[in-house]
C-alpha atoms as an extended CHARMM CRD file, in Angstrom:
* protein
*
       175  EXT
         1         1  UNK       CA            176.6130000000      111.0980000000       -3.4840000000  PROA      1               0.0000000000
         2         2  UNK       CA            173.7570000000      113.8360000000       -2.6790000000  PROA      2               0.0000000000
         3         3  UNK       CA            174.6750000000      117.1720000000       -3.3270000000  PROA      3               0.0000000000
         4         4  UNK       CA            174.7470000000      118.9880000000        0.1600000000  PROA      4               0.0000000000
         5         5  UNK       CA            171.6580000000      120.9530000000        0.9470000000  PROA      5               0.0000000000
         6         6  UNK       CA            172.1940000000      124.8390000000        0.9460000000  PROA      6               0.0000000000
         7         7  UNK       CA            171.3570000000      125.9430000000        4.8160000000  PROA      7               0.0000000000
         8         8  UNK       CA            168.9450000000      128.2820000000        5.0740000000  PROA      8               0.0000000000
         9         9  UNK       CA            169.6560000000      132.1600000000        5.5440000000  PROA      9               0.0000000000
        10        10  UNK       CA            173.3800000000      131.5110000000        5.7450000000  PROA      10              0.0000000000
        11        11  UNK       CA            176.2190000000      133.1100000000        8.1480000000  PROA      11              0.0000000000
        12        12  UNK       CA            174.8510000000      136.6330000000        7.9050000000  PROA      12              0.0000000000
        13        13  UNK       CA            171.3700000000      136.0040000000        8.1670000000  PROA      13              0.0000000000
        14        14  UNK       CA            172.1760000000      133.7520000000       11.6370000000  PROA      14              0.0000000000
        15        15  UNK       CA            174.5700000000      136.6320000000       12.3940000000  PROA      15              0.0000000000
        16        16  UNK       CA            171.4850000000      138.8530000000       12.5260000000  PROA      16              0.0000000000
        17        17  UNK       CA            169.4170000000      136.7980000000       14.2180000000  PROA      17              0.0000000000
        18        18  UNK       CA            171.8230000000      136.1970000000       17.0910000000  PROA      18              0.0000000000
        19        19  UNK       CA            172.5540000000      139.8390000000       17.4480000000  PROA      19              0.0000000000
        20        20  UNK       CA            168.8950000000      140.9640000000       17.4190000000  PROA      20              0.0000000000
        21        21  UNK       CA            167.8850000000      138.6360000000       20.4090000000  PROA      21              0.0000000000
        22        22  UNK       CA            167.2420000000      140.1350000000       23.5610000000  PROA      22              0.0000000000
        23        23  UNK       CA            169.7300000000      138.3980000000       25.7110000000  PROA      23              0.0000000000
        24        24  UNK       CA            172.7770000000      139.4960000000       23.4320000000  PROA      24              0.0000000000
        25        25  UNK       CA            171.7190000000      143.4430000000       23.7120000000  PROA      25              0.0000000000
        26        26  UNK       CA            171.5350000000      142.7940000000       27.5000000000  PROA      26              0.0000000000
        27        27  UNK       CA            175.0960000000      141.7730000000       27.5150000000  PROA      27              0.0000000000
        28        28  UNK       CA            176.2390000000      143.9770000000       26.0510000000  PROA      28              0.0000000000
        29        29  UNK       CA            174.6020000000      146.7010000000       28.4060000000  PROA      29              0.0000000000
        30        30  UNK       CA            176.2540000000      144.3360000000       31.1210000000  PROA      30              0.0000000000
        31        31  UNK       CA            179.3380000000      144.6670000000       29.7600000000  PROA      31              0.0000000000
        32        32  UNK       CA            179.3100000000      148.4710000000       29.2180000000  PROA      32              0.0000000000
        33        33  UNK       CA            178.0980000000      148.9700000000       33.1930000000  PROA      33              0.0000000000
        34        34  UNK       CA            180.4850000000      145.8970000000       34.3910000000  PROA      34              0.0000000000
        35        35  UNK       CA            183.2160000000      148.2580000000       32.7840000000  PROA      35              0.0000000000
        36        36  UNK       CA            182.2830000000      151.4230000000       34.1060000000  PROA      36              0.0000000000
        37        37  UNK       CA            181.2350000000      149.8550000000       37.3990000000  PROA      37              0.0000000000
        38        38  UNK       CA            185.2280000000      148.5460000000       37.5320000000  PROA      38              0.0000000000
        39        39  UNK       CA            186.3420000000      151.9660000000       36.9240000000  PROA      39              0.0000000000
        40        40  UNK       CA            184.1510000000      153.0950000000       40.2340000000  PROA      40              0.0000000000
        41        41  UNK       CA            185.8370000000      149.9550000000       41.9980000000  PROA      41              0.0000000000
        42        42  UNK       CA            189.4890000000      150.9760000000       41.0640000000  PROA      42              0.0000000000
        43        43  UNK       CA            189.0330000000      154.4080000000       42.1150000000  PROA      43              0.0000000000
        44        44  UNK       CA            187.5350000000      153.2060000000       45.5140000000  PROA      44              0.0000000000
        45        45  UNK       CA            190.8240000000      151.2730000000       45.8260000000  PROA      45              0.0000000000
        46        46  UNK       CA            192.9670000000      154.2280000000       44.1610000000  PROA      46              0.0000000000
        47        47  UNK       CA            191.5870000000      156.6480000000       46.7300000000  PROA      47              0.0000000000
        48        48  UNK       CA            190.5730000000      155.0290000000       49.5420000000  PROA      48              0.0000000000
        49        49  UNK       CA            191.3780000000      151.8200000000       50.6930000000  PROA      49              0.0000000000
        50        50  UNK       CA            195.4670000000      151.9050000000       49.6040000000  PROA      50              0.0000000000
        51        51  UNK       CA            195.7940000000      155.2980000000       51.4890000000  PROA      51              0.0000000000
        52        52  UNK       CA            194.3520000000      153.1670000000       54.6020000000  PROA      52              0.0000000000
        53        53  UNK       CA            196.7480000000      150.6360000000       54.1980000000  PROA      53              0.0000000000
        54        54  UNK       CA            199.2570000000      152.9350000000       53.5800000000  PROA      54              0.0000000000
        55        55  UNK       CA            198.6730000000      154.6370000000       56.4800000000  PROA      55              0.0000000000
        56        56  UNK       CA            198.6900000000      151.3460000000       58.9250000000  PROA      56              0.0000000000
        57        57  UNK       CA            201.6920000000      150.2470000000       56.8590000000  PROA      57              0.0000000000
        58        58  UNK       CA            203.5230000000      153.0370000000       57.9450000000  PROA      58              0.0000000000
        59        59  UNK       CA            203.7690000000      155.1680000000       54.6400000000  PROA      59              0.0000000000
        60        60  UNK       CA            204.0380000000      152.1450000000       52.4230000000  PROA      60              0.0000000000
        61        61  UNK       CA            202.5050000000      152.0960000000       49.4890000000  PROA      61              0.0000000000
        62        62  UNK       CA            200.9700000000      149.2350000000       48.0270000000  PROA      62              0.0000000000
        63        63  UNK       CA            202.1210000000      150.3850000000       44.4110000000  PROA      63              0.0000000000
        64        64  UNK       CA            205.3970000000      150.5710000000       45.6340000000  PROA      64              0.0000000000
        65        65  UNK       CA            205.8080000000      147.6220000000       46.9010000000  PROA      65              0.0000000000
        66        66  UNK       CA            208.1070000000      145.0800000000       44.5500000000  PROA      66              0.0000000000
        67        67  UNK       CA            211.1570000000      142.6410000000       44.0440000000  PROA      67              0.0000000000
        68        68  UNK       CA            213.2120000000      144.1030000000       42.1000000000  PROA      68              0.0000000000
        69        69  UNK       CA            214.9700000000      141.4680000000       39.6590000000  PROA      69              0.0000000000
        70        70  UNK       CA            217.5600000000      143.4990000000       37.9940000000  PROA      70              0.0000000000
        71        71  UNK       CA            217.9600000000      147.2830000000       38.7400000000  PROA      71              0.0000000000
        72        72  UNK       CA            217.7710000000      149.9220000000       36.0060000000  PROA      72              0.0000000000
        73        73  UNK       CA            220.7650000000      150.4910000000       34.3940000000  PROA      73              0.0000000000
        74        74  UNK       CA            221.1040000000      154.2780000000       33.3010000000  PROA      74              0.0000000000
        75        75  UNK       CA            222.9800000000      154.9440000000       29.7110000000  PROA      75              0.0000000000
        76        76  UNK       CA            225.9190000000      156.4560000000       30.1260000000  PROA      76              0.0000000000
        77        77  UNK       CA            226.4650000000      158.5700000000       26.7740000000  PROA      77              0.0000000000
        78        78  UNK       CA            230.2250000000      159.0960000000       27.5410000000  PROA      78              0.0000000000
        79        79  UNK       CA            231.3230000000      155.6310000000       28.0160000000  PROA      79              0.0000000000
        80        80  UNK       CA            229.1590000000      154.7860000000       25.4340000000  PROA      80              0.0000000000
        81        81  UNK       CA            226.4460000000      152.4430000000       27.2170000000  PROA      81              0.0000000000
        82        82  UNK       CA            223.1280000000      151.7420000000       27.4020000000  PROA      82              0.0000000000
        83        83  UNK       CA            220.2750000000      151.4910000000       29.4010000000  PROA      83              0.0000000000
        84        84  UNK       CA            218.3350000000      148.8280000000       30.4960000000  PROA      84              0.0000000000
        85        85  UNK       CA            215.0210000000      148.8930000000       32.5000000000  PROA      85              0.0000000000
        86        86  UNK       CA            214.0350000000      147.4200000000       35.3270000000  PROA      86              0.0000000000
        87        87  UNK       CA            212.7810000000      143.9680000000       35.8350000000  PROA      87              0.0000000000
        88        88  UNK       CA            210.7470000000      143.3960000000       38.9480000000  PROA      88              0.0000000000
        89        89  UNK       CA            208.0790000000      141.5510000000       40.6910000000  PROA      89              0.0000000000
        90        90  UNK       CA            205.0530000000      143.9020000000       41.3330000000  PROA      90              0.0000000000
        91        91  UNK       CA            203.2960000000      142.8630000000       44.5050000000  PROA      91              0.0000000000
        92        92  UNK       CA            201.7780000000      145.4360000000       45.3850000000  PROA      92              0.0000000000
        93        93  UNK       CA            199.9440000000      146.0430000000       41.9930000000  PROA      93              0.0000000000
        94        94  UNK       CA            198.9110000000      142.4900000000       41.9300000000  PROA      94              0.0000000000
        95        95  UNK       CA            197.4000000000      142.6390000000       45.7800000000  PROA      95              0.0000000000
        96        96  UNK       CA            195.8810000000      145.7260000000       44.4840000000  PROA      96              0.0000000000
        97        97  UNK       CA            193.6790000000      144.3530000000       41.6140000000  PROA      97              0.0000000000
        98        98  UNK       CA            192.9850000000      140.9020000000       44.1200000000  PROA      98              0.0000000000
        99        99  UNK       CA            191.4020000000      144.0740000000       46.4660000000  PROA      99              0.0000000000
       100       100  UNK       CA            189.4810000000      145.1310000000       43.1570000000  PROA      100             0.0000000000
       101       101  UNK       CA            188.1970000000      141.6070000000       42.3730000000  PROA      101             0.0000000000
       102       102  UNK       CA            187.1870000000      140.8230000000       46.0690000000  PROA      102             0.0000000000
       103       103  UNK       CA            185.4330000000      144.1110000000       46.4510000000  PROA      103             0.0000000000
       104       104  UNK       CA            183.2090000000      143.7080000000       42.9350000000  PROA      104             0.0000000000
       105       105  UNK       CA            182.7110000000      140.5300000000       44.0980000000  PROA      105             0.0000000000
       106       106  UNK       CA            181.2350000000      141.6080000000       46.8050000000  PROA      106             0.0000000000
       107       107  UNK       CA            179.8450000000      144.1920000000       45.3080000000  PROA      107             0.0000000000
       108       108  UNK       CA            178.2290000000      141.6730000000       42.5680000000  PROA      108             0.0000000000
       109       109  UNK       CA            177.2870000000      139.5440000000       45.1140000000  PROA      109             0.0000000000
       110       110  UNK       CA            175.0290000000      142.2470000000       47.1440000000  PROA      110             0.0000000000
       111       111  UNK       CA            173.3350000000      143.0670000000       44.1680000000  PROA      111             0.0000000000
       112       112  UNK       CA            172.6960000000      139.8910000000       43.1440000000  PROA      112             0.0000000000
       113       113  UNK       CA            171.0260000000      139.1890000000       47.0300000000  PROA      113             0.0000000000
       114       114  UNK       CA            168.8380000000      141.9310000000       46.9760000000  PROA      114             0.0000000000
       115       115  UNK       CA            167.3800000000      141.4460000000       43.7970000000  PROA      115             0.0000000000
       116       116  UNK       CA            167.0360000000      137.5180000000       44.7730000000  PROA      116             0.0000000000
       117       117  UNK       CA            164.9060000000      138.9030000000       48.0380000000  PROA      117             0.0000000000
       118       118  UNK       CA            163.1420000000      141.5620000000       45.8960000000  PROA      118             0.0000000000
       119       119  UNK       CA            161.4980000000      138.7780000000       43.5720000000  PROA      119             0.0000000000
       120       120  UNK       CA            160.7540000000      136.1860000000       46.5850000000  PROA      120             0.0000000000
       121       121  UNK       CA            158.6370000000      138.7920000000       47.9980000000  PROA      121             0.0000000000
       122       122  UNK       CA            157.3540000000      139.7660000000       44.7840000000  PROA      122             0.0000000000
       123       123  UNK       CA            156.6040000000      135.7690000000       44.0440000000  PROA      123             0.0000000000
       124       124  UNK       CA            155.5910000000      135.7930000000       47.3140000000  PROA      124             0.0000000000
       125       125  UNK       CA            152.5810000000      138.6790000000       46.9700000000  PROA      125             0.0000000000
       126       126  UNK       CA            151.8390000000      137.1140000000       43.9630000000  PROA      126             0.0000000000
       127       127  UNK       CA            151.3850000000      133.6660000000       45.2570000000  PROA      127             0.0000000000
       128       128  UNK       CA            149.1650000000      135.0680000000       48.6210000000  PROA      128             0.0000000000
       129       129  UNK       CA            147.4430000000      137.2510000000       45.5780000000  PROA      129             0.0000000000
       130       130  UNK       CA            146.4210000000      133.9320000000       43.8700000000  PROA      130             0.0000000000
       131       131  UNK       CA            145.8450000000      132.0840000000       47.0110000000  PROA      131             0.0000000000
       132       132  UNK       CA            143.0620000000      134.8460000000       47.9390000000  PROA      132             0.0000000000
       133       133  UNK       CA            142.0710000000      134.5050000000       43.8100000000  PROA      133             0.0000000000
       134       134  UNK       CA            141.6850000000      130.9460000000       44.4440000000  PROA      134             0.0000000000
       135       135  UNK       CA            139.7190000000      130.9240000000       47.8200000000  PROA      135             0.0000000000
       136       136  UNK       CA            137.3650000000      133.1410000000       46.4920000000  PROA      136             0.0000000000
       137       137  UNK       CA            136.4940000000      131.5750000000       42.9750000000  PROA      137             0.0000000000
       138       138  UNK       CA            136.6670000000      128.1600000000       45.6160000000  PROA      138             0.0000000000
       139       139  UNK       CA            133.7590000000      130.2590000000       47.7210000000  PROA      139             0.0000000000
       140       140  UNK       CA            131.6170000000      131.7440000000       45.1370000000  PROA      140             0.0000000000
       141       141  UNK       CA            131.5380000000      128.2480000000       43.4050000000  PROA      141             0.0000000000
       142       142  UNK       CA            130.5570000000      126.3550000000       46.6800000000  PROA      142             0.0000000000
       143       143  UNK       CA            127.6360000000      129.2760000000       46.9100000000  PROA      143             0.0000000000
       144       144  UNK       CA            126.7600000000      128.6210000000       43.7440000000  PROA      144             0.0000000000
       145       145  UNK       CA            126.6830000000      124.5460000000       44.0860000000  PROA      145             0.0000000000
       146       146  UNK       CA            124.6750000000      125.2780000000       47.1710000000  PROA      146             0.0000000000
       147       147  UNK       CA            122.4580000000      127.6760000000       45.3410000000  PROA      147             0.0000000000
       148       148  UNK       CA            121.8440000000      124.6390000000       42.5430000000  PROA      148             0.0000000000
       149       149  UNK       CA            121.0780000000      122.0700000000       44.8980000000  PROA      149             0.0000000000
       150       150  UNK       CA            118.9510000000      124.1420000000       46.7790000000  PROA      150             0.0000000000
       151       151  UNK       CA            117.0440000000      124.8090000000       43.4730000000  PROA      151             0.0000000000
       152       152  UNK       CA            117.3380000000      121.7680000000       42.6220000000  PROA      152             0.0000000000
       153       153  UNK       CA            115.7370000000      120.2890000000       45.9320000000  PROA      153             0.0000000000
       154       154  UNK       CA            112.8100000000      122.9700000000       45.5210000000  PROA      154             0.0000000000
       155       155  UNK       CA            111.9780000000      121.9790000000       42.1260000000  PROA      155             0.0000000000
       156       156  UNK       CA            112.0380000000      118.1840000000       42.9910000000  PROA      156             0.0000000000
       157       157  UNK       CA            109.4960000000      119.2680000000       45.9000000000  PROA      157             0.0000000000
       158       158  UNK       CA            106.9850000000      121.1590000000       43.5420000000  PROA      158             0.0000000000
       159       159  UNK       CA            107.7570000000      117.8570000000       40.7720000000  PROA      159             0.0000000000
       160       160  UNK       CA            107.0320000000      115.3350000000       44.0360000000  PROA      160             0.0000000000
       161       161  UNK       CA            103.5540000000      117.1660000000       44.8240000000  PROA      161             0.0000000000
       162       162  UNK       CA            102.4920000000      117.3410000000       41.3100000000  PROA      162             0.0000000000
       163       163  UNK       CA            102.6440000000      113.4890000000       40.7730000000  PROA      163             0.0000000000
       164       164  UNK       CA            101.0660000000      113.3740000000       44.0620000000  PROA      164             0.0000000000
       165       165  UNK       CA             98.1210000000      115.8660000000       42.8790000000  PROA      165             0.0000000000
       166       166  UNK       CA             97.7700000000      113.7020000000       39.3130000000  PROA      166             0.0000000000
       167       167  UNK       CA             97.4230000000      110.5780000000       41.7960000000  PROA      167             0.0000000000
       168       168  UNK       CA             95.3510000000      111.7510000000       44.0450000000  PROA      168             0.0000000000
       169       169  UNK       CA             92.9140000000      113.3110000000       40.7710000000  PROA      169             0.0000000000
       170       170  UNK       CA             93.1690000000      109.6150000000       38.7360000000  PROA      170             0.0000000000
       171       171  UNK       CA             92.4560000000      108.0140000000       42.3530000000  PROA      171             0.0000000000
       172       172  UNK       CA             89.2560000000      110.3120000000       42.7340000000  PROA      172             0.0000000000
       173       173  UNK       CA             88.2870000000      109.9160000000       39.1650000000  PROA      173             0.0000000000
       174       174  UNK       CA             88.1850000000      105.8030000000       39.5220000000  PROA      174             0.0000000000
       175       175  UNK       CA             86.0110000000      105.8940000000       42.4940000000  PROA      175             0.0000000000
């Protein structure tokens, strides 16, 4: 059997290489603002939208709100007991972060629109930029073409008379 070839570079040299491409370091920015852009989204549901809802709930707050499983259980040092915590269901917590996912969605999503519009009509100015390119190079060479034929027809005048003159000058010369 062959002895395997030895890969070239090995796992730290493709290590490097990954993490020095372009689209990696722009993750990671995307990661960093995703994260602090999340932070801005909780807070907007922190402090405004559940004191809304708590508001048309009548006072309820979405935090609050919960099944509770099994109660707490406080120790009781003189009997000797102790405590257990509570188990419950946390609704209101969980409709909470579905509020923060629909509203960086939606969030995400406007972004993602506006810079899909802002590079249509970019493409777009470029294309009508290059249309105008085109029509003009299209022009200037049909000016030319008509420039060369129009030379071109001139000097097959001035080509057409001088035959003419040599025949008429070897007709006079044979008479």
């Amino acid at each position: 059997m062959a002895k395997k070839e030895k890969k070239k570079g090995g796992f730290w040299a493709d290590f490097k290489a990954f993490i020095s491409k372009g689209n990696v370091l722009d993750m990671a920015v995307g990661v960093v603002i995703g994260g602090a852009f999340g932070k801005i989204v909780t807070g907007l549901v922190n402090y405004i939208i559940n004191p809304v809802v708590s508001l048309l709930t009548g006072g309820v707050d979405l935090d609050s709100v919960k099944t509770v499983l099994k109660p707490e259980v406080l120790a009781d040092e003189a009997a000797g007991t102790a405590g257990s915590p509570e188990v419950a269901i946390l609704w209101g917590m969980w409709i909470q972060t579905i509020l923060d996912f629909i509203i960086v969605a939606f969030c995400i999503f406007l972004v993602i629109r506006l810079i899909a519009k802002a590079k249509a009509k970019a493409n777009a100015k470029e294309a009508a930029e290059k249309a105008a390119a085109d029509a003009a190079a299209a022009e200037k060479a049909a000016e030319e073409k008509a420039a060369a034929d129009a030379a071109a027809a001139e000097k097959e005048a001035e080509n057409k008379a001088l035959r003419q003159a040599i025949f008429d000058i070897r007709d006079s010369l044979r008479k």
